[in-house]
Coordinates of C-alpha atoms and ligand atoms in Angstrom, one line a residue:
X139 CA 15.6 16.9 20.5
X140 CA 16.3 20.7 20.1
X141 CA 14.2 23.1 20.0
X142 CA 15.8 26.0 17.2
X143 CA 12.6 27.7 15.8
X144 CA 12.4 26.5 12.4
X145 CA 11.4 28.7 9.4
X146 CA 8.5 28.1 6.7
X147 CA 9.4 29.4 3.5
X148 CA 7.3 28.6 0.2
X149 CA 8.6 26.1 -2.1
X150 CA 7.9 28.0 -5.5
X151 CA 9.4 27.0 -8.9
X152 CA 12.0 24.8 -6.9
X153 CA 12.8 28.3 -5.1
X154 CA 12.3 28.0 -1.0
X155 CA 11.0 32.2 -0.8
X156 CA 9.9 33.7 2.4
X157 CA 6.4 34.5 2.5
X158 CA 6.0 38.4 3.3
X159 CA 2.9 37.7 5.7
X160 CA 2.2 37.2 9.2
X161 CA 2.9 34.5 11.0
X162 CA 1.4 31.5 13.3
X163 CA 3.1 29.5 16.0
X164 CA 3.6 26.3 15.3
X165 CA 3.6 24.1 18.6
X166 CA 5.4 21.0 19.9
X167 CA 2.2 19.9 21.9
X168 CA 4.2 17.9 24.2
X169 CA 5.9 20.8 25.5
X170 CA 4.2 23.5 24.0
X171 CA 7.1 25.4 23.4
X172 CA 6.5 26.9 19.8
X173 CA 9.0 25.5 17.3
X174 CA 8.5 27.5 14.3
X175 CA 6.2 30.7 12.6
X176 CA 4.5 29.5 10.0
X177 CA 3.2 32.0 7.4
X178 CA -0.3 32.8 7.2
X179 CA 0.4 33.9 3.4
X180 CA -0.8 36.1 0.7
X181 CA -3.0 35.6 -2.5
X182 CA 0.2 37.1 -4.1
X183 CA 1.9 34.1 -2.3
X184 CA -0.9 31.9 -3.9
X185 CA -0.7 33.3 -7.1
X186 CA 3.1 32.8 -7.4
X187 CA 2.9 28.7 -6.8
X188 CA -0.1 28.7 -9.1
X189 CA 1.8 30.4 -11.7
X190 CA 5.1 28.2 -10.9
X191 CA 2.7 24.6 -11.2
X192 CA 1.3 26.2 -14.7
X193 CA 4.6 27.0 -16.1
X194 CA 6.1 23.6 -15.2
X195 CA 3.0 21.8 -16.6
X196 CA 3.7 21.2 -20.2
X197 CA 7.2 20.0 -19.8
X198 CA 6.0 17.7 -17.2
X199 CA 2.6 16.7 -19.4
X200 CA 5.2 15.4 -22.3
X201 CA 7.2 13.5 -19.7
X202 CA 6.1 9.5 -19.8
X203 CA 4.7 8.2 -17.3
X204 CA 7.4 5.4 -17.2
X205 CA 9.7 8.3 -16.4
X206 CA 7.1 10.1 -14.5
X207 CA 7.5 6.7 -11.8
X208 CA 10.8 6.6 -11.9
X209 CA 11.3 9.8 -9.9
X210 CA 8.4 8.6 -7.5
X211 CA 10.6 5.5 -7.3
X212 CA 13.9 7.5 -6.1
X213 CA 11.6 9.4 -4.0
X214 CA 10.2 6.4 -2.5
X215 CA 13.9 5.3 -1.5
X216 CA 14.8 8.1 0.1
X217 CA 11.7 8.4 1.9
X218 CA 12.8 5.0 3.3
X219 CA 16.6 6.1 3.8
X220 CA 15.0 9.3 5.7
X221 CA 12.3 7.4 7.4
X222 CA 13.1 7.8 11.3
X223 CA 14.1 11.4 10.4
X224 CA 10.5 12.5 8.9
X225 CA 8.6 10.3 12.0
X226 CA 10.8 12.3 14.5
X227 CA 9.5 15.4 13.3
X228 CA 6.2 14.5 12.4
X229 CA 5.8 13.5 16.3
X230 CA 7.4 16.6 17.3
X231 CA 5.2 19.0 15.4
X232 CA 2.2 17.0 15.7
X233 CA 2.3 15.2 19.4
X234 CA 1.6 12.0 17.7
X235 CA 3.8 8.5 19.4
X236 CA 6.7 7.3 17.4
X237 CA 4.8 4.3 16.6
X238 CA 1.8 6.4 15.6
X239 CA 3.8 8.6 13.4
X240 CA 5.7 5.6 12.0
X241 CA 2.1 4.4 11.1
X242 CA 1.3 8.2 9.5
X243 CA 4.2 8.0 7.3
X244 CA 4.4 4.2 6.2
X245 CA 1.0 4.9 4.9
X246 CA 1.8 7.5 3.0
X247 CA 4.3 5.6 1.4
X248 CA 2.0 3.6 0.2
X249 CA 0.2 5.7 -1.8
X250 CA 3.7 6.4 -3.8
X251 CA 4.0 2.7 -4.4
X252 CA 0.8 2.7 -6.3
X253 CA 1.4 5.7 -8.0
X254 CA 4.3 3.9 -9.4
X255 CA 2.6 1.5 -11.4
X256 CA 0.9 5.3 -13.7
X257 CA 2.1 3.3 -16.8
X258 CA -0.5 1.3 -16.2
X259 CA -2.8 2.8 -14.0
X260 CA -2.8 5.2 -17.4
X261 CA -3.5 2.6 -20.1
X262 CA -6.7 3.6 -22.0
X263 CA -9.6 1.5 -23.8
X264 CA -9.7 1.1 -27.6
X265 CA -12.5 -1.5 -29.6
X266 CA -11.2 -2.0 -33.1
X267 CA -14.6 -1.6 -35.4
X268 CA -17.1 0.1 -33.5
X269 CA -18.5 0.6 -37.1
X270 CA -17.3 -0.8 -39.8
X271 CA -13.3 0.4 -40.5
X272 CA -13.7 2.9 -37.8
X273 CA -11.7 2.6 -34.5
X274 CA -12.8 3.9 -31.5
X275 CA -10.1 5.1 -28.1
X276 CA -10.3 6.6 -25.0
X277 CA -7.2 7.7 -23.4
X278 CA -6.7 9.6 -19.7
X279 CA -4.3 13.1 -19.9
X280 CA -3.7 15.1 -17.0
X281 CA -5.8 18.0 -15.6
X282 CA -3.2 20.6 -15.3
X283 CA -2.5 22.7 -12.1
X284 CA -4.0 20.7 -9.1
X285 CA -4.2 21.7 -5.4
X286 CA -4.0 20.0 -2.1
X287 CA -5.0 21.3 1.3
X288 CA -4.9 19.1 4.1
X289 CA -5.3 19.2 8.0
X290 CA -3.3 18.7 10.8
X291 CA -3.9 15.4 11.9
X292 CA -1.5 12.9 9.4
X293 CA 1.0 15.6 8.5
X294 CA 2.6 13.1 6.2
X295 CA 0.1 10.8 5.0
X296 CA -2.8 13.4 3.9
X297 CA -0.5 15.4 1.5
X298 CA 0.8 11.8 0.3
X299 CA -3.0 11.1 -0.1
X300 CA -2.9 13.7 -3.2
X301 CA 0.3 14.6 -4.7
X302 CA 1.9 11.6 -6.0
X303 CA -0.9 10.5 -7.7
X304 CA -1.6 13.7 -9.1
X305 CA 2.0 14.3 -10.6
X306 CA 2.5 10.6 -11.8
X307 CA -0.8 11.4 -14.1
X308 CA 1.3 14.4 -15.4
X309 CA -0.4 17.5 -13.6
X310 CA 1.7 20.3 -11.4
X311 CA 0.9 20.7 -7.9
X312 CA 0.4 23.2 -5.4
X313 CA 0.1 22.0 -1.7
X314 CA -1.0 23.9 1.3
X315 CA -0.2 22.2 4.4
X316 CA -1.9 22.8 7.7
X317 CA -0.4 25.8 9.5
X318 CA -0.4 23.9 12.9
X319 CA 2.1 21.3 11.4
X320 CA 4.0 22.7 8.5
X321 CA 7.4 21.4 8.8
X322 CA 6.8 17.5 7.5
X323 CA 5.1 17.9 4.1
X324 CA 8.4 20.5 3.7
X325 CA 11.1 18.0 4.8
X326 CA 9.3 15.0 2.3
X327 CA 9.1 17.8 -0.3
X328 CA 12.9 17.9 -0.1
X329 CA 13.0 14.9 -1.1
X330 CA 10.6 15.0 -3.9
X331 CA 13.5 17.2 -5.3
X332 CA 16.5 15.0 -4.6
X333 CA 15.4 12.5 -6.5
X334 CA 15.1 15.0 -9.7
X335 CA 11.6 16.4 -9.9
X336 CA 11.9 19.4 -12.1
X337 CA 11.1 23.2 -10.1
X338 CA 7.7 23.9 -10.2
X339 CA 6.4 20.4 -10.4
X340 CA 5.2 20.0 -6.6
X341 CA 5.2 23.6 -5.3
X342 CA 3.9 24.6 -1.2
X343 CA 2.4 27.6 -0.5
X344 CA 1.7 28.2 3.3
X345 CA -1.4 29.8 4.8
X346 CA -4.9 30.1 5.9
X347 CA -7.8 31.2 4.9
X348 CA -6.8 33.9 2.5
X349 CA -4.7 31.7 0.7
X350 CA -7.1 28.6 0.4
X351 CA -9.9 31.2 -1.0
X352 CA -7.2 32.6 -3.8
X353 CA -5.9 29.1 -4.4
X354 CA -10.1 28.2 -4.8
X355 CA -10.9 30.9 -7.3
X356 CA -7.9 31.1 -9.1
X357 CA -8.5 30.5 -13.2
X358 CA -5.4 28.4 -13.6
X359 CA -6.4 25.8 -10.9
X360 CA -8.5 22.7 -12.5
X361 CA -8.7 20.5 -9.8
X362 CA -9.0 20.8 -5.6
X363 CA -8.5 17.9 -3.3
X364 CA -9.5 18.7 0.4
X365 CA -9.0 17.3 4.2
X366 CA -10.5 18.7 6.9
X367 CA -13.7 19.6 9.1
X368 CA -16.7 19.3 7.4
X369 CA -18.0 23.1 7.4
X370 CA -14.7 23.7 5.8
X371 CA -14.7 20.7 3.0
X372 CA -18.4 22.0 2.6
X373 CA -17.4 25.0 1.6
X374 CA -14.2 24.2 -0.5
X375 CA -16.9 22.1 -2.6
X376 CA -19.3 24.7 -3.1
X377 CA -16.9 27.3 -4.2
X378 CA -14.4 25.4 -6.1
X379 CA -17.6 23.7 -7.8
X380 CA -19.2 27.5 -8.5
X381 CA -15.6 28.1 -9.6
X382 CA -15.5 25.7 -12.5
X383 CA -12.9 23.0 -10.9
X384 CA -13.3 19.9 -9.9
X385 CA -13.3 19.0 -5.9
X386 CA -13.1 16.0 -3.9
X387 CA -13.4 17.0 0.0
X388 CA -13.6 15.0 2.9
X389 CA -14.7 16.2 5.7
X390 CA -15.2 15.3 9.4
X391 CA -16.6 12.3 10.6
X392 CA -18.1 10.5 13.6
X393 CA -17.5 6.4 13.7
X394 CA -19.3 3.7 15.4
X395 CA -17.7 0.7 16.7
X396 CA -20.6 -1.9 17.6
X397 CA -19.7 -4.7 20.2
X398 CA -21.8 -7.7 20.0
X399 CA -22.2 -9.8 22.8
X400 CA -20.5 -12.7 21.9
X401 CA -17.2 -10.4 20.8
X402 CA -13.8 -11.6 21.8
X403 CA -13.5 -9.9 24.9
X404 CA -9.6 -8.8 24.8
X405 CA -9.7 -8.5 20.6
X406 CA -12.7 -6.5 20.9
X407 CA -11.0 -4.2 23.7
X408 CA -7.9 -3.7 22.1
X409 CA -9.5 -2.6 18.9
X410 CA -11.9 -0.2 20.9
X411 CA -8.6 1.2 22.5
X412 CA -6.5 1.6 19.3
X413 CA -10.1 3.1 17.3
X414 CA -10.8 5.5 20.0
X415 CA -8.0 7.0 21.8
X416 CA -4.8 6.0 19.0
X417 CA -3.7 9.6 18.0
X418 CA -5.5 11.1 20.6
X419 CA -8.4 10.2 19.1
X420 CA -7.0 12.8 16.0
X421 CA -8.2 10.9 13.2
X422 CA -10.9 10.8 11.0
X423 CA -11.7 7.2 11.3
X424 CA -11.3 7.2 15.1
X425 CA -13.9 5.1 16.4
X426 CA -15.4 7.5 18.8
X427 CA -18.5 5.7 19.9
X428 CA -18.8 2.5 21.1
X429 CA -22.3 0.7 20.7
X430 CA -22.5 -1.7 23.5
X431 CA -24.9 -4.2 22.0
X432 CA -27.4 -6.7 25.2
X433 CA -24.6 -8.9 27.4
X434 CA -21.7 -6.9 26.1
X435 CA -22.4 -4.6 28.3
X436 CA -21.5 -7.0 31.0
X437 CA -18.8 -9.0 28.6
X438 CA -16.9 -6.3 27.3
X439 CA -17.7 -2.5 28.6
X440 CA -16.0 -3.5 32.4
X441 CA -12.5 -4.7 30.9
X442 CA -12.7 -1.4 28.1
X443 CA -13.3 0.7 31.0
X444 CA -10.2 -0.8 33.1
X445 CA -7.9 -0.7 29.8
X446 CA -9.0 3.2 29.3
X447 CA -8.0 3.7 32.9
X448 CA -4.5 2.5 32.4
X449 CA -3.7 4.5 29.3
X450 CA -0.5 6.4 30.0
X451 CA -0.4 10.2 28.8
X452 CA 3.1 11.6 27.9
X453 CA 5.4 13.5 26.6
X454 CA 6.0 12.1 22.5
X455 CA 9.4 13.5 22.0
X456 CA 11.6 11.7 23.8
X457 CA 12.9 7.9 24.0
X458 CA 10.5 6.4 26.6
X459 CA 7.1 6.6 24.8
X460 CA 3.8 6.6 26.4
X461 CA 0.7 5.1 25.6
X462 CA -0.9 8.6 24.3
X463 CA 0.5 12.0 23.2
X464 CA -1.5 14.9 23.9
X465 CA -3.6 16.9 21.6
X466 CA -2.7 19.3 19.1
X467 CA -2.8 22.6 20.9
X468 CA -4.2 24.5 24.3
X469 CA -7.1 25.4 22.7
X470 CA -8.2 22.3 21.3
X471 CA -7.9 20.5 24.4
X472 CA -9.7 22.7 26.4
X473 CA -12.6 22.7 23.7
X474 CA -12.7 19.1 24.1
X475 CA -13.0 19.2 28.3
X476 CA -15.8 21.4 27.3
X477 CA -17.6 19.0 25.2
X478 CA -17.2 16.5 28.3
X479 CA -18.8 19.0 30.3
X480 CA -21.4 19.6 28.0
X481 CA -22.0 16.0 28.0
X482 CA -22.5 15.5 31.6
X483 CA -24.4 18.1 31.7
X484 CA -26.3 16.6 29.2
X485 CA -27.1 13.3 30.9
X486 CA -24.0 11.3 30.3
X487 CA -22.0 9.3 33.0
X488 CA -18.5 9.8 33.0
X489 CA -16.3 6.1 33.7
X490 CA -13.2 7.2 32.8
X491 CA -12.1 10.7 33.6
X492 CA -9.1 12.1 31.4
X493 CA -9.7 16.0 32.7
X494 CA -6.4 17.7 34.1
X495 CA -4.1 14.9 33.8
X496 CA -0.8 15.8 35.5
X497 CA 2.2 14.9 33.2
X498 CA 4.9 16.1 35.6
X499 CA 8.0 15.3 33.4
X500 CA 6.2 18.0 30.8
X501 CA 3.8 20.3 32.6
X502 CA 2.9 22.8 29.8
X503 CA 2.4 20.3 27.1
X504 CA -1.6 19.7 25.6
X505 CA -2.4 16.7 27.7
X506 CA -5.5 15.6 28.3
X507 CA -6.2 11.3 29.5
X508 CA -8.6 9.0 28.3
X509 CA -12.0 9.9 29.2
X510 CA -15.1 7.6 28.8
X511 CA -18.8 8.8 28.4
X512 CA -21.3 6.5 29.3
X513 CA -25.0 6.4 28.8
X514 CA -24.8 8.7 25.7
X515 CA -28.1 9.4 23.6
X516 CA -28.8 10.6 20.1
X517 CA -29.5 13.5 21.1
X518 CA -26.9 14.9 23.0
X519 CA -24.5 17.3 21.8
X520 CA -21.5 14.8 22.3
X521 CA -23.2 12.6 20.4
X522 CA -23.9 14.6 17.3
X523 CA -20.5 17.1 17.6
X524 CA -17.2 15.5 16.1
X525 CA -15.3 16.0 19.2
X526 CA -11.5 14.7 17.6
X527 CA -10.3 14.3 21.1
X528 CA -9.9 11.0 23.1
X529 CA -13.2 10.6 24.4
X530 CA -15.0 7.3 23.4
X531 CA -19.2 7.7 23.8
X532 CA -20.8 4.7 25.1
X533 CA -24.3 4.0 23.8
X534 CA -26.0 0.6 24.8
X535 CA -28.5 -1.0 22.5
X536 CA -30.8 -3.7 22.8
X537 CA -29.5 -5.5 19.6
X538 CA -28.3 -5.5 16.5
X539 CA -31.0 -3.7 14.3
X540 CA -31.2 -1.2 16.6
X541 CA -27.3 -0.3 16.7
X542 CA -27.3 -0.6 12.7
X543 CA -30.3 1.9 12.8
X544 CA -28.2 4.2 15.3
X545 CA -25.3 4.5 13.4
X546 CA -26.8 4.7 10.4
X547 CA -28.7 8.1 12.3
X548 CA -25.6 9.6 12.1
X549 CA -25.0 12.7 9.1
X550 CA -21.3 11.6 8.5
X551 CA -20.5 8.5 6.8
X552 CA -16.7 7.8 7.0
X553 CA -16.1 4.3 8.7
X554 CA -17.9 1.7 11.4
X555 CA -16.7 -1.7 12.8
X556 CA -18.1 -4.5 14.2
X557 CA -16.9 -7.2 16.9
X558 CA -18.4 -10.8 16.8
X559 CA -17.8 -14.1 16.2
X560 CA -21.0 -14.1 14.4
X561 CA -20.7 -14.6 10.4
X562 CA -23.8 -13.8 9.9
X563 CA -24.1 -10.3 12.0
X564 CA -21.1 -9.3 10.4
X565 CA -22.8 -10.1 6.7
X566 CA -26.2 -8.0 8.1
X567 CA -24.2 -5.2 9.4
X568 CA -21.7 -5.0 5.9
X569 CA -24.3 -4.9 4.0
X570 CA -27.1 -2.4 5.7
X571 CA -24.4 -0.1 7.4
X572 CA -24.5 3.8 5.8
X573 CA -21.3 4.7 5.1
X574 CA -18.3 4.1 3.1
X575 CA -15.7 2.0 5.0
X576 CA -16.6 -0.8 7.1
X577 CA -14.5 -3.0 9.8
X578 CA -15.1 -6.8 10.5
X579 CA -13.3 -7.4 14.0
X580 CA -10.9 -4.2 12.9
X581 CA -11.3 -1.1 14.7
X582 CA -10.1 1.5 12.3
X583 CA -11.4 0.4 8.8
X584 CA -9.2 3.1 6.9
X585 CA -8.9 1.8 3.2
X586 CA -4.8 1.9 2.4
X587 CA -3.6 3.2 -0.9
X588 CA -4.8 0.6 -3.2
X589 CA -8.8 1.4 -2.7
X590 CA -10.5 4.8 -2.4
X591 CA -10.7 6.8 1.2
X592 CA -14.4 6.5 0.7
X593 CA -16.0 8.6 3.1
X594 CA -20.0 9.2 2.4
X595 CA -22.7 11.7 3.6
X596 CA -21.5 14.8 5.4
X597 CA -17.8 12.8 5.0
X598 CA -17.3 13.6 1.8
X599 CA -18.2 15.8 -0.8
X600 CA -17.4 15.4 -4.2
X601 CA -17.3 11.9 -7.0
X602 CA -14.2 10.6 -7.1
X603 CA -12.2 9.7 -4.0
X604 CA -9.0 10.1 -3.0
X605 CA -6.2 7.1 -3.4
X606 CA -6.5 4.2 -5.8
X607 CA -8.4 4.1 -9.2
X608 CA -10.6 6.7 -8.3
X609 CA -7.8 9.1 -7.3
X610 CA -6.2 8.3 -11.0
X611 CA -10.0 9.0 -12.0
X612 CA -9.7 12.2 -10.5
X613 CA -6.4 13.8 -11.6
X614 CA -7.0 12.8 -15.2
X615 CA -9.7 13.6 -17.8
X616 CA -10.4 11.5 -20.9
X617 CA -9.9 11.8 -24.7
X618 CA -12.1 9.7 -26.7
X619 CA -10.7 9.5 -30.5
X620 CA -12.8 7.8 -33.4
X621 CA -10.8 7.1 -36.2
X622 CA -10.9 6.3 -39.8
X623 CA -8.6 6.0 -42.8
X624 CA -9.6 5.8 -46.3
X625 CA -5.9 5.4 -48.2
X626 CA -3.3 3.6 -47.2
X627 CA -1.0 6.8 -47.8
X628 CA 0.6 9.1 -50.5
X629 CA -1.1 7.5 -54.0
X630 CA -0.7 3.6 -51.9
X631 CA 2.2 3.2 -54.2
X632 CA 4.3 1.5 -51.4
X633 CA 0.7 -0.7 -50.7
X634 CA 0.7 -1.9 -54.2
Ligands
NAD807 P1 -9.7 22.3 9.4 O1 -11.0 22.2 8.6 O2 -9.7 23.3 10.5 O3 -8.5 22.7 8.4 C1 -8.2 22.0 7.3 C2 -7.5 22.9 6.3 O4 -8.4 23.9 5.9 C3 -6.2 23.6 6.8 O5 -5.3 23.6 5.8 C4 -6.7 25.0 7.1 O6 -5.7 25.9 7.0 C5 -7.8 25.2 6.1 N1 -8.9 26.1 6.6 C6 -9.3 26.2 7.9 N2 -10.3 27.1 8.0 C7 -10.5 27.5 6.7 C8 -11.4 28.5 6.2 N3 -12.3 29.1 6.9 N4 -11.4 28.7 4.8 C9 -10.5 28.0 4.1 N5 -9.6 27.1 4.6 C10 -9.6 26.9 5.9 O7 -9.3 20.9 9.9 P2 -8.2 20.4 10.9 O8 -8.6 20.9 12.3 O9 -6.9 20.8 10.4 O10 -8.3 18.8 10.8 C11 -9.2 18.1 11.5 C12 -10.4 17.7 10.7 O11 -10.1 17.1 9.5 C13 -11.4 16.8 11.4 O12 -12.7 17.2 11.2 C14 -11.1 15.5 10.8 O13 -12.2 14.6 10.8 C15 -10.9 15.9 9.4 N6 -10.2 14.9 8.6 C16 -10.9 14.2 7.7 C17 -10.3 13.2 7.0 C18 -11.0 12.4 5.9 O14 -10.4 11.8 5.1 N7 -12.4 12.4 5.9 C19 -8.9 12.9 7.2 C20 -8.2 13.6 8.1 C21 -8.9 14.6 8.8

């Protein structure tokens, strides 16, 4: 791969415009050579997309929906003629394996395939008499101009979370990508326009804070989905709320994978493996503490502590892939060897040390090996912080109430697995478990496009989640129309 530094105009009314602002590096971590500047933006800039979504709106409001999908059809297609293209660069920009971002970008494609079926993801209700000659119908219309702004982690699958659905209902969209990978949601966007969206449709507007806070209070805007850290999605909620629009926002999260002591030892270890360090242990959903429950901490803990020590850290851009890429930039990673620190210092036992890996075929790139902490308590600050590195927390538990009652201590809510053979401690734990995605012998529960992203607690803020029915829900409101007719027209000449 090459490394030209790459420009991050706007997308604006079809229009790719240079942003007048200051710029950001944008890294490739496995290097970290900078690859592009992305803009940090203006609320000019913000103002211009809005402006561009809300002039596009009523043209695209009167499109049908059948027509509506078959765009998101072409668009579909070409993301799958353009597939190995968009992973390359996702991986480049974002660290992530080839598998991973093949992963990142399949899912995303998902979400378009249910957006296809808006015709009748759209249909409405109607009861014929719901008094006596009077009808009764409820349709869904769209909001208007909606707004997406997601985080680095799944540069393709996040914005994918929100747009599609949003423009198959009929609203205009403004997206503003993560500054720390910009370059993905742009090349897909390009696509969005091959396959004959009109300008002004899906528009991107690049930035930070400045331009999230003029996107948030901007009159025009109706609706605001969020990804990110949950501070931030707090505060996107509160505003945008105070603001008059409607918000979903999910924020950060901290996931518990519970290993019972009669879990299939090499099942149970692979799924531990994938949950905790796959991405880097970037994701949302990573399952970043394992709850070693009696014997399994003679069953499975020694063979997840061997399989942690053989995870190979490497470079991501190049043909021979390792096991793990490295984290998103310099400063995140050393942020994270802190919060090891902090946790030793804290009482925990480190059995896997990941801390100044040398990757000698790319020495400056954000590396940083799997790393176990074992011996974690509720009250340390690795247990409580989201640490979004590869770290797995090891907490041991006498049994199976007492793991429920530790996860469900926790403030976020987003996802939590467990490993048995048992039908019945899987039934206890589904049911009494506090939060909003649950995994049965699957490490990362993640819902895929069909069913909501259903984060709870301090993982989500909002009503209506993203993907599936409840993303429709979202970017639509209802009409309800009662109706009744006295003639049967002009003098019911033609009736009689
Ligand atoms: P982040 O909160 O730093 O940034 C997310 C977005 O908010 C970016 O577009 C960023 O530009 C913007 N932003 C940052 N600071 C802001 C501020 N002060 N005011 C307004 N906007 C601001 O998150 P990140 O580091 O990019 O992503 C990682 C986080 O996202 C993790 O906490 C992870 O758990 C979370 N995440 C959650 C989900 C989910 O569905 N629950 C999915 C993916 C990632």
């Amino acid at each position: 791969m090459t490394n030209t530094l790459e420009t991050c105009p706007n997308f604006i009314g079809g229009e790719w415009l240079d942003s007048n602002s200051s710029g950001t590096p944008v890294y490739n971590p496995s290097t970290g050579e900078v690859i592009a500047q992305c803009p940090l933006g203006t609320a000019a800039d913000a103002n211009a997309a809005v402006q561009a979504a809300h002039a596009a709106f009523p043209d695209w409001m009167e499109t049908p929906p059948v027509e509506r999908a078959r765009i998101l059809g072409r668009f579909k297609m070409l993301m799958e003629d353009n597939f190995e293209d968009i992973v390359h660069c996702n991986t480049r920009e974002h660290g992530k394996t080839l598998v991973e971002s093949r992963g990142d970008v399949k899912r995303g494609m998902e979400v378009i395939e249910f957006a296809l079926g808006v015709p009748s993801l759209l249909m409405g209700e109607v009861i014929e008499n719901i008094a006596r000659g009077i009808d009764c119908e409820a349709i869904r219309q769209p909001l208007g101009v909606c707004v997406g702004i997601t985080p680095f982690n799944f540069p393709a699958m996040v914005p994918l979370w929100m747009y599609p659905i949003a423009i198959a209902c009929g609203n205009t969209f403004v997206l503003k990508p993560s500054e720390k990978v910009p370059l993905t949601a742009m090349k897909i966007a390009k696509l969005l326009g091959k396959a004959g969206l009109p300008k002004g449709v899906l528009n991107i507007v690049h930035g930070g804070r400045d331009v999230v806070d003029a996107l948030l209070t901007h009159p025009k805007v109706k609706a605001i989905s969020f990804v990110g850290s949950t501070p931030i999605a707090k505060h996107i909620y509160e505003i945008g709320t105070k603001h008059g629009k409607r918000v979903q926002s999910n924020g950060g999260a901290k996931n518990y994978v519970l290993l019972m002591p009669d879990a299939d030892v090499e099942n149970s270890t692979r799924g531990v493996i994938e949950a905790a360090f796959g991405c880097a242990g970037e994701r949302c959903m990573a399952g970043s503490t394992a709850v070693v429950v009696g014997a399994a901490e003679k069953t499975v803990l020694p063979t997840l502590i061997e399989a942690t020590k053989r995870i190979k850290v490497g470079p991501t851009d190049r043909e021979t892939q390792p096991d793990m890429g490295p984290v998103i930039t310099r400063q995140h990673r050393d942020r994270v060897e802190e919060l090891i620190a902090v946790g030793l210092k804290e009482g925990a036992k480190i059995s896997a040390d990941g801390r100044g890996v040398k990757v000698s075929e790319a020495p400056n790139g954000f590396f940083l090996g799997a790393t176990i902490l074992d011996h974690v308590e509720s009250g340390m600050t690795i247990a409580r912080e989201e640490v979004f590195g590869p770290v797995l927390n090891v907490m041991h538990m006498e049994d199976l109430d007492a793991a429920i009652e530790l996860a469900n201590g926790s403030a976020y809510g987003n996802g939590a697995s467990i490993f048995t053979r048992s039908g019945k401690a899987a039934r206890e734990f589904k049911h009494r478990v506090n939060c909003g995605m649950v995994g049965i012998n699957i490490g990362v529960p993640a819902s895929m496009a069909w069913f909501p992203f259903n984060g709870w607690n301090d993982s989500f803020f909002g009503d209506l989640h993203m993907q599936g029915k409840e993303g429709v829900q979202f970017f639509t409101q209802q009409k309800v129309t009662t109706s009744r007719w006295f003639s049967y027209g002009e003098g019911d000449i033609w009736y009689r």
